[in-house]
CSV table of C-alpha atoms and ligand atoms in Angstrom, one decimal:
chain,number,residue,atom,x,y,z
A,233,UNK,CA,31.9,-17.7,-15.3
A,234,UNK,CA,32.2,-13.7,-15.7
A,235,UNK,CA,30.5,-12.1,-19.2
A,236,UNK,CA,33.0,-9.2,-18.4
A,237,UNK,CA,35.8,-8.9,-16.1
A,238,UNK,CA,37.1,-4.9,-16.2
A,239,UNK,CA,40.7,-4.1,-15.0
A,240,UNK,CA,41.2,-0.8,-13.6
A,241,UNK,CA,38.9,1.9,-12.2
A,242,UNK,CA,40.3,5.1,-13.5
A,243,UNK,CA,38.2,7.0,-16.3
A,244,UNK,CA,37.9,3.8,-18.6
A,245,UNK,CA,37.3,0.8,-16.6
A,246,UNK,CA,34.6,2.5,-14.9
A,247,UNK,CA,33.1,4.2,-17.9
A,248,UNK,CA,33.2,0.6,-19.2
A,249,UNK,CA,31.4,-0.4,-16.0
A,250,UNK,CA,28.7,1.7,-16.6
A,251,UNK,CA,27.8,0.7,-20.1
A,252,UNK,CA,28.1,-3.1,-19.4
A,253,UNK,CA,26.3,-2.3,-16.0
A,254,UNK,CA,23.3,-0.9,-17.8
A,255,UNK,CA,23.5,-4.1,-20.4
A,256,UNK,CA,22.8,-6.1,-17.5
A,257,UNK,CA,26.1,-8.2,-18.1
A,258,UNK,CA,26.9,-7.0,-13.8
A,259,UNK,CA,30.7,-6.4,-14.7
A,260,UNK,CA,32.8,-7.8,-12.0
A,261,UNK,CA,35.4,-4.5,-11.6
A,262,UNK,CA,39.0,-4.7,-10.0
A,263,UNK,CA,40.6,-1.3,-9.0
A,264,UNK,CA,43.9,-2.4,-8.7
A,265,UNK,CA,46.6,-0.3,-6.5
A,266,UNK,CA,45.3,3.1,-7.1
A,267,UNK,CA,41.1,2.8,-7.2
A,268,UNK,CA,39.6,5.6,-9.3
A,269,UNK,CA,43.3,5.3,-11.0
A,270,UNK,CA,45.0,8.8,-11.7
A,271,UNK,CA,42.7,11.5,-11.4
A,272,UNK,CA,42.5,10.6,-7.8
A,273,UNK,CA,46.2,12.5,-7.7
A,274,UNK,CA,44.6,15.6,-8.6
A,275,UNK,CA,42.8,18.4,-7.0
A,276,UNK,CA,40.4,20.4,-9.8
A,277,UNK,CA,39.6,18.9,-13.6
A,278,UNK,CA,38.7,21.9,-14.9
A,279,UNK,CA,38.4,20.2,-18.2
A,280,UNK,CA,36.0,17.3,-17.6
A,281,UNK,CA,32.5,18.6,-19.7
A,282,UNK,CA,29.8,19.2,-17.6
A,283,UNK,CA,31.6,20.9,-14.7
A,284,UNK,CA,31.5,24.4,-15.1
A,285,UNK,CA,32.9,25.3,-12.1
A,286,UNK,CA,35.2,22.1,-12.2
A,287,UNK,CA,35.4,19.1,-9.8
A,288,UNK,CA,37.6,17.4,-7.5
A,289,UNK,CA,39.4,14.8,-9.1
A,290,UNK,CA,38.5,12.2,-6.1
A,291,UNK,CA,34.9,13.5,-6.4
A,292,UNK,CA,35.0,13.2,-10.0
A,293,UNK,CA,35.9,9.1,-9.5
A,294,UNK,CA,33.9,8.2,-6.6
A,295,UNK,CA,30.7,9.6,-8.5
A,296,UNK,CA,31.6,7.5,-11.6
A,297,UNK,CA,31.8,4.5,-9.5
A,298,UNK,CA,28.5,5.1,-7.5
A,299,UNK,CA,27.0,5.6,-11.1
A,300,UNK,CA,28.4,2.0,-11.9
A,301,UNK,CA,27.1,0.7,-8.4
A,302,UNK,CA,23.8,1.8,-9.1
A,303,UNK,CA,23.5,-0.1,-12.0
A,304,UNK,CA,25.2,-3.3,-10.8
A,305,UNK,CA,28.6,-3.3,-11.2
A,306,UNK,CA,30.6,-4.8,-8.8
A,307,UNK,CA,33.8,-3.2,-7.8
A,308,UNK,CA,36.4,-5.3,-5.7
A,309,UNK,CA,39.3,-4.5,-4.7
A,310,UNK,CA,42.4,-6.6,-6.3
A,311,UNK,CA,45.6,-6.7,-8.3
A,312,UNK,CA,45.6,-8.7,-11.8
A,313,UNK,CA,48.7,-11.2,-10.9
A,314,UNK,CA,48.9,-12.8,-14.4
A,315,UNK,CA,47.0,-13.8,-17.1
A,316,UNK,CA,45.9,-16.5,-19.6
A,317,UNK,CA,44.3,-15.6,-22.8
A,318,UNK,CA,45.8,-18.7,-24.5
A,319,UNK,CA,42.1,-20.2,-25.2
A,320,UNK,CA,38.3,-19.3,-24.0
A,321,UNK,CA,37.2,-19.0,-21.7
A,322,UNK,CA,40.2,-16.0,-20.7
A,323,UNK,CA,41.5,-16.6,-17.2
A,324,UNK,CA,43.0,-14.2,-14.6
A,325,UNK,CA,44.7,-14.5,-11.9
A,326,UNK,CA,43.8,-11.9,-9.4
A,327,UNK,CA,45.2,-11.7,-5.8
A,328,UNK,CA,46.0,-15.2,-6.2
A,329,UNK,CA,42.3,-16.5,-7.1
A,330,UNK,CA,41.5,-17.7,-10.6
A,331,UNK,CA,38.6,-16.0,-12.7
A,332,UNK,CA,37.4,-16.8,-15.8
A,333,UNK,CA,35.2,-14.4,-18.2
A,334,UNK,CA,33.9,-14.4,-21.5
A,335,UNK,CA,35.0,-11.3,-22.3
A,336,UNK,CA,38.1,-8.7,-20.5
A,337,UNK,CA,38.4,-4.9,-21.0
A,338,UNK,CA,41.7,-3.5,-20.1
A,339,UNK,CA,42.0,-0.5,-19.1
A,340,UNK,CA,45.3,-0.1,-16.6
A,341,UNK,CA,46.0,3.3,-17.7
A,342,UNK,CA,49.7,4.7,-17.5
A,343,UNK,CA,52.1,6.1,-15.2
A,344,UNK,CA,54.2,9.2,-16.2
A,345,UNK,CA,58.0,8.8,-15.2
A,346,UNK,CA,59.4,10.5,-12.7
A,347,UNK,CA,62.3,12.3,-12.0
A,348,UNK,CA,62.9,10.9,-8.4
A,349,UNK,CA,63.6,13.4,-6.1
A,350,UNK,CA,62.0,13.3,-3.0
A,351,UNK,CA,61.3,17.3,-3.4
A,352,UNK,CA,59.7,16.5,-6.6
A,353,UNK,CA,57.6,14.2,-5.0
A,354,UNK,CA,56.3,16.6,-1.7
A,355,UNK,CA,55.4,19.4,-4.2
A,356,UNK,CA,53.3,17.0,-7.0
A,357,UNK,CA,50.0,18.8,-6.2
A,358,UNK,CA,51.9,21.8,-5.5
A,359,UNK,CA,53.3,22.9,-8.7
A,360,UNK,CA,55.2,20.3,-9.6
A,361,UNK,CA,52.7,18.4,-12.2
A,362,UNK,CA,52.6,15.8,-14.9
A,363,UNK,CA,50.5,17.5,-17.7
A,364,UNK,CA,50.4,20.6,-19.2
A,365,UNK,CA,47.4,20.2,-20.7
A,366,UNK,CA,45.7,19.0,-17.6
A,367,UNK,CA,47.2,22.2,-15.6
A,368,UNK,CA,48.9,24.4,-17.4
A,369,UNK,CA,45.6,26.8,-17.1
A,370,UNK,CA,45.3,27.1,-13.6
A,371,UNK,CA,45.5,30.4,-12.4
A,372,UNK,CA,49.1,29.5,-10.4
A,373,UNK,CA,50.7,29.5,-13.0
A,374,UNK,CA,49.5,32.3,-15.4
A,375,UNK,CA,51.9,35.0,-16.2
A,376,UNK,CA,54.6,32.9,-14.1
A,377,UNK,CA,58.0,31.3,-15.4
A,378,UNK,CA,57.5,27.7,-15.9
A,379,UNK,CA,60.1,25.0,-16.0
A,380,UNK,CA,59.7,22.1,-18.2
A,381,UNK,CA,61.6,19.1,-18.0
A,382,UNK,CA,62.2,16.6,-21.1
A,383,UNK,CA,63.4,16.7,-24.4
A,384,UNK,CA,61.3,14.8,-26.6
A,385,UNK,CA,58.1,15.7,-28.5
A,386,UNK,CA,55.8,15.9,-25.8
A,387,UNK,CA,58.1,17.5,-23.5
A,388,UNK,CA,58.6,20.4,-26.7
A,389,UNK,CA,54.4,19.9,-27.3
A,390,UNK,CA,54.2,20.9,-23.6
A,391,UNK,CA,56.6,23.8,-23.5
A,392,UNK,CA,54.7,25.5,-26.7
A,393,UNK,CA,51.2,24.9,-25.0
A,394,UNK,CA,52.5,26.9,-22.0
A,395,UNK,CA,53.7,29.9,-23.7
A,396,UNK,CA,50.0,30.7,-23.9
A,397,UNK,CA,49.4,31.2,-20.3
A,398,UNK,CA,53.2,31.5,-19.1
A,399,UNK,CA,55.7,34.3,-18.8
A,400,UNK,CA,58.4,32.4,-19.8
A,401,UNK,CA,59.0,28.9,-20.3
A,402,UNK,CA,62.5,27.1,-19.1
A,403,UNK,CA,63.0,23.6,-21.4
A,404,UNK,CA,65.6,21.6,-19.2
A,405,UNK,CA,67.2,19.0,-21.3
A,406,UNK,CA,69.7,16.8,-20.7
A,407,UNK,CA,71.5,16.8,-23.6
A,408,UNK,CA,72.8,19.5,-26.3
A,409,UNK,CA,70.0,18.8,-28.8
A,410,UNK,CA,66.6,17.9,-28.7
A,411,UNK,CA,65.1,14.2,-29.6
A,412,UNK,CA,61.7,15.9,-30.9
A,413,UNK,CA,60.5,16.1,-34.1
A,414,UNK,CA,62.3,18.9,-36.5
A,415,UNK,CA,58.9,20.0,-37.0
A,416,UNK,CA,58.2,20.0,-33.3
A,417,UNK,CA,61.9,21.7,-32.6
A,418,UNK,CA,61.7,24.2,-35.3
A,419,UNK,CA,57.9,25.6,-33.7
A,420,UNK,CA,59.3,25.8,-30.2
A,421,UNK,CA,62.8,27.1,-30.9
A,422,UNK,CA,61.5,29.9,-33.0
A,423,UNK,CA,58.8,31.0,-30.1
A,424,UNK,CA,60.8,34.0,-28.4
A,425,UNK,CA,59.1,32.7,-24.7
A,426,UNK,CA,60.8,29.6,-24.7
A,427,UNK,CA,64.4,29.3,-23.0
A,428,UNK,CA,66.1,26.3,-24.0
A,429,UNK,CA,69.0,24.7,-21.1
A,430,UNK,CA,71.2,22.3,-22.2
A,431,UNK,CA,72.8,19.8,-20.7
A,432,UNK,CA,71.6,20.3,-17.5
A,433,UNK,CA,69.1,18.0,-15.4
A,434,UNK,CA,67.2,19.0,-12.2
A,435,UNK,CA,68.8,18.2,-8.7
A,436,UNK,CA,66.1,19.5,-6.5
A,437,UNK,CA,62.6,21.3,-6.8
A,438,UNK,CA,62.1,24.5,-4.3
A,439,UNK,CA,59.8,25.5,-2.2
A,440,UNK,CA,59.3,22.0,0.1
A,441,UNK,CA,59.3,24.5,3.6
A,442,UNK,CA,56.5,26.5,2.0
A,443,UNK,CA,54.7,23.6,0.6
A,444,UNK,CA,54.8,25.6,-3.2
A,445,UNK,CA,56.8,25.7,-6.1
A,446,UNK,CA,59.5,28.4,-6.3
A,447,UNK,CA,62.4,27.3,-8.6
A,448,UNK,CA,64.3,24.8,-8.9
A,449,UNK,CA,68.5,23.5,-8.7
A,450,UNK,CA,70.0,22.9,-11.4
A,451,UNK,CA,73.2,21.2,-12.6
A,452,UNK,CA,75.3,21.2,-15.9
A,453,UNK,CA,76.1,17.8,-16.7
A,454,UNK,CA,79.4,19.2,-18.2
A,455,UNK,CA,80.5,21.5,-16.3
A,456,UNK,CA,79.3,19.8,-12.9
A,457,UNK,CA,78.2,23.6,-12.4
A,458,UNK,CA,74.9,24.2,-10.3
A,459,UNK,CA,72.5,27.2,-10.6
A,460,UNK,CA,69.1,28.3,-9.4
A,461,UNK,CA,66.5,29.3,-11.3
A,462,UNK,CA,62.9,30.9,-10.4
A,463,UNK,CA,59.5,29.2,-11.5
A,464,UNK,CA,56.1,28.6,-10.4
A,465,UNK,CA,55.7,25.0,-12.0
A,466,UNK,CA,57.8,22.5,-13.1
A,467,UNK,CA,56.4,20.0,-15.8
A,468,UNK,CA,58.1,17.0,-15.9
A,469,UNK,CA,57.5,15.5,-19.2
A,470,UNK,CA,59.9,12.9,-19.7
A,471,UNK,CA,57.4,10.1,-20.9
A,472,UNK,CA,54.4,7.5,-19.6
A,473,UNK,CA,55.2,3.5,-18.8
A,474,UNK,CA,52.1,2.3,-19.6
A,475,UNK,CA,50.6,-0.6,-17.3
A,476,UNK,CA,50.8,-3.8,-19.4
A,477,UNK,CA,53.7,-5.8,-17.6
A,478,UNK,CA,51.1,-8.0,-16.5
A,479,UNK,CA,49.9,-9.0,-20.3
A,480,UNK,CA,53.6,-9.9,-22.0
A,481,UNK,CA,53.6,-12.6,-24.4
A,482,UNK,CA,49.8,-12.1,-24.7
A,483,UNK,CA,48.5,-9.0,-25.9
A,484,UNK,CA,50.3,-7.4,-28.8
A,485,UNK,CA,52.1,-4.0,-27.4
A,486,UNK,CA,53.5,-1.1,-29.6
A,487,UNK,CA,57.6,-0.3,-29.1
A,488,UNK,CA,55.9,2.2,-26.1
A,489,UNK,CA,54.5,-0.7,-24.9
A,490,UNK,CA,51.5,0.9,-25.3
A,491,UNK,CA,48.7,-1.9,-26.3
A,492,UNK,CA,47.9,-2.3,-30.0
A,493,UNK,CA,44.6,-2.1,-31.7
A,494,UNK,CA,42.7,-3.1,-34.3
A,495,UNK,CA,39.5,-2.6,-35.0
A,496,UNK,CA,38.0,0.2,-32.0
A,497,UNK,CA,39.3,-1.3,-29.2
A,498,UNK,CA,40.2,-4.9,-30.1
A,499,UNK,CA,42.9,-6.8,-29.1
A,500,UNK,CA,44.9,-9.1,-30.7
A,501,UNK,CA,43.0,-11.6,-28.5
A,502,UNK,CA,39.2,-12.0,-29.2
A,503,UNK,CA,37.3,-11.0,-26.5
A,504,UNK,CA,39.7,-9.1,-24.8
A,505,UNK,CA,39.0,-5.2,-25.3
A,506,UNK,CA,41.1,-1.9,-24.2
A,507,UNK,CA,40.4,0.9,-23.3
A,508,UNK,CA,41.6,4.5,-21.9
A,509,UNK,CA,45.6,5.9,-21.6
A,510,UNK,CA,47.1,2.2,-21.5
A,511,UNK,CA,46.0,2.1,-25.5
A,512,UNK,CA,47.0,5.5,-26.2
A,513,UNK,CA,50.3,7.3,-26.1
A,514,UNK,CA,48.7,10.6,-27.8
A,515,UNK,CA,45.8,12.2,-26.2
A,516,UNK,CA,45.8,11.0,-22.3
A,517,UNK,CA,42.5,12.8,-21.0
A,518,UNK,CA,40.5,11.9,-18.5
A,519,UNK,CA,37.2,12.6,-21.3
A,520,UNK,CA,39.5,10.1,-24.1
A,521,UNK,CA,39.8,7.8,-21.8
A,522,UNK,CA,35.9,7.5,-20.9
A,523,UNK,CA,35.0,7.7,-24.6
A,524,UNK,CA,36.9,4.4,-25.1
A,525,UNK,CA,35.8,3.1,-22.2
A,526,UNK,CA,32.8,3.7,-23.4
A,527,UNK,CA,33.3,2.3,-27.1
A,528,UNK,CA,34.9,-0.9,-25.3
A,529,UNK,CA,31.4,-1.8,-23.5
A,530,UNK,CA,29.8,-1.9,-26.1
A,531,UNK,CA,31.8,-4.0,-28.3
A,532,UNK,CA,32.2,-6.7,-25.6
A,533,UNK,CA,28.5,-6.3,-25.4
A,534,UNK,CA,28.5,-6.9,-29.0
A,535,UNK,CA,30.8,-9.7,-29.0
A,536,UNK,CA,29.2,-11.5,-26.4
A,537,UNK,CA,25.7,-11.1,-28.3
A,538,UNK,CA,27.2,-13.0,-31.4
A,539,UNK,CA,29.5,-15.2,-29.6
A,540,UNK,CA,26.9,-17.0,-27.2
A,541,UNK,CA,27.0,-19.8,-29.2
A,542,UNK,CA,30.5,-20.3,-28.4
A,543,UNK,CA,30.2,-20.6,-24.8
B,817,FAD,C1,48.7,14.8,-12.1
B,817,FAD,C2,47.7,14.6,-13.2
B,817,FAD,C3,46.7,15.4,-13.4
B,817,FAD,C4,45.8,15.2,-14.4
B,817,FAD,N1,44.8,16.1,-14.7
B,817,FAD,C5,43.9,15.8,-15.7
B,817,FAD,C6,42.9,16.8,-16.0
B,817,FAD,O1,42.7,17.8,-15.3
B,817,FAD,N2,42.0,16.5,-17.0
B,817,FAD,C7,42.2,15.4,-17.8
B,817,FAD,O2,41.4,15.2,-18.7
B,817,FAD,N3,43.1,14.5,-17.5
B,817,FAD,C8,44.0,14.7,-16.5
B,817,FAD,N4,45.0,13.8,-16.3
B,817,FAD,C9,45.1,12.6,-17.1
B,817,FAD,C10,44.1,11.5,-16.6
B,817,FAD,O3,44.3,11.3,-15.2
B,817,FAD,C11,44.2,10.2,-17.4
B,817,FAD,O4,44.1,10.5,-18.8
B,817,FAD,C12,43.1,9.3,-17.0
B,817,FAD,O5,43.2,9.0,-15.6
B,817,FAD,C13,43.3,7.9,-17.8
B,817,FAD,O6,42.3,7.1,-17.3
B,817,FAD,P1,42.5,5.5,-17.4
B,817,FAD,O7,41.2,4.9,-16.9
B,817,FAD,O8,43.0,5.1,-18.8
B,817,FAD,O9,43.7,5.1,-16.4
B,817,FAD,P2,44.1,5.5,-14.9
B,817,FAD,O10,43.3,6.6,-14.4
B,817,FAD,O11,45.6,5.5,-14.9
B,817,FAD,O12,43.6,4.2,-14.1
B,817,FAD,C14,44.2,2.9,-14.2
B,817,FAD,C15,43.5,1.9,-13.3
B,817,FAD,O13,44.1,0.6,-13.5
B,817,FAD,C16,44.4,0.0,-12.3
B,817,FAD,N5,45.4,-1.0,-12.5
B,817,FAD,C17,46.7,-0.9,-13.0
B,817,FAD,N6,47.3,-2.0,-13.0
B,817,FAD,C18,46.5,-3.0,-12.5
B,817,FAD,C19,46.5,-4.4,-12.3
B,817,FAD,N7,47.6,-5.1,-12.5
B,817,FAD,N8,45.5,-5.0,-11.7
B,817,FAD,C20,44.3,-4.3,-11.4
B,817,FAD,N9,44.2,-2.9,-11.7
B,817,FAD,C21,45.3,-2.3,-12.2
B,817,FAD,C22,44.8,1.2,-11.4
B,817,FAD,O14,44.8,0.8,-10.0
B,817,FAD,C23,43.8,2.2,-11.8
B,817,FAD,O15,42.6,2.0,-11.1
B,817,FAD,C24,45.9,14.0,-15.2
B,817,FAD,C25,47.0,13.1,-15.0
B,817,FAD,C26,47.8,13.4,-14.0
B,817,FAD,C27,49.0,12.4,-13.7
């Protein structure tokens, strides 16, 4: 039997791995489809602390992982089929082989949706992005009109964030009004660098030829009309689907679907601990992410210490 069994190598699972590495519990870690999860997808995180000069996203990840190696983690790769946290010990079905563990920190992270297009998808990495706060800073796009795509309060949250580094900022929404906040609407509205388009949703990002962002099509829902419109970026901020498919009927979810907790990073189920963006709908960092990673080792450390008896 497993003391820990931790799902998902991005930020969390293998800040997790670390901590219960170093506790000697020799975490048994499954990377899932993407191993070192998201930040793999990008090239600089300039924000991570301890990088002054900043670091590749894939360096960033395989160095957490040889840091979890070192200590005795072991890192295999495999997809969590299903699970049953019905009773202890909590079984998994991974790949089609049943584990059981004493204790389970989730930390599947999220995806953020898409729009689909397949020039949207050759110029992610390009200046087509995800986050303003991961990217909005980089020098591409400073003193450069920005798109931003979305309508709801992180899509508004992002546009407001750019002004700071952007020349103008283009809020495509697909609709005539907003579904952010009043709060949220009133602060963006009122800032004179953000240019609200209604009704209108993106048909294609440009630039693919030259392998960088220069504008994008546009087309009025409406009116059927298309335009063009210059940019440097495009942030697509139309929301995250986190990764808890795999745990319906067992672990308590928000309406997001984002997993609930209680106390730090308790589940609903005891003994099962989450950790990183697939509990959190708010900050999404790469450094929030390893902080409850962090805080989820050591309560299944904890738990396991006063539990023994149990087992
Ligand atoms: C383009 C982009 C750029 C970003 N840049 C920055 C930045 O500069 N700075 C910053 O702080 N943040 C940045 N972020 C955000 C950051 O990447 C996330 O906050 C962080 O990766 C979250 O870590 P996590 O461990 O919670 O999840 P993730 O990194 O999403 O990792 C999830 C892990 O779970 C695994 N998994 C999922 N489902 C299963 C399953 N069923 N079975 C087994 N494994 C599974 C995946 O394979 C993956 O290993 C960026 C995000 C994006 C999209």
């Amino acid at each position: 039997m497993e003391q820990v069994v931790i799902i998902g190598t991005g930020c969390a699972g293998l800040t997790a791995a670390i901590y219960t590495a170093r506790a000697n519990l020799s975490p048994l870690v499954l990377t899932g489809a993407m191993p070192g999860g998201l930040l793999t997808t990008t090239s600089t995180v300039e924000n991570f602390p301890g990088f002054p000069e900043g670091i590749d996203g894939f360096q960033l990840m395989q160095n957490l992982q040889k840091q979890a190696e070192r200590f005795g983690a072991r890192v295999q790769f495999g997809h969590l089929d299903s699970v049953d946290f019905s009773g202890h010990p909590l079984k998994l079905v991974v790949d089609g082989e049943t584990i059981i563990s004493k204790t389970v920190i989730v930390a599947t992270g999220s995806k953020p949706r898409a729009l689909g297009l397949p020039s949207e998808e050759a110029l992610e990495k390009h200046g087509v992005t995800y986050c303003a706060t991961c990217d909005g800073a980089l020098p591409q796009f400073r003193n450069q009109p920005l798109v931003v795509v979305g309508g709801g309060d992180s899509a508004l949250e992002e546009a407001t964030y750019l002004t700071r580094f952007a020349s103008e900022v283009h809020l495509i929404h697909r609709r005539d009004s907003f579904r952010a906040s009043v709060i949220m609407q009133e602060r963006a509205l009122k800032n004179p660098k953000i240019k609200p388009v209604w009704n209108s949703v993106v048909t294609e990002v440009l630039g693919v030829a030259e392998k960088k962002v220069s504008g994008v099509r546009l087309k009025n829902i409406e009116t059927g009309m298309t335009s063009t419109l210059s940019c440097a970026g495009v942030f697509v901020a139309i929301g995250h689907v986190p990764n808890t498919a795999v745990f319906n009927g067992q672990l308590e979810t928000d309406a997001g679907g984002y997993i609930q907790l209680r106390e730090g990073t308790r589940t609903n189920v005891r003994g099962v601990f989450a950790a990183g963006d697939v509990a959190d709908s708010v900050y999404r960092q790469a450094i929030t992410a390893a902080g409850t990673g962090c805080a989820a080792a050591i309560e299944a450390e904890r738990f396991l210490g006063e539990e023994t008896e149990n087992y």
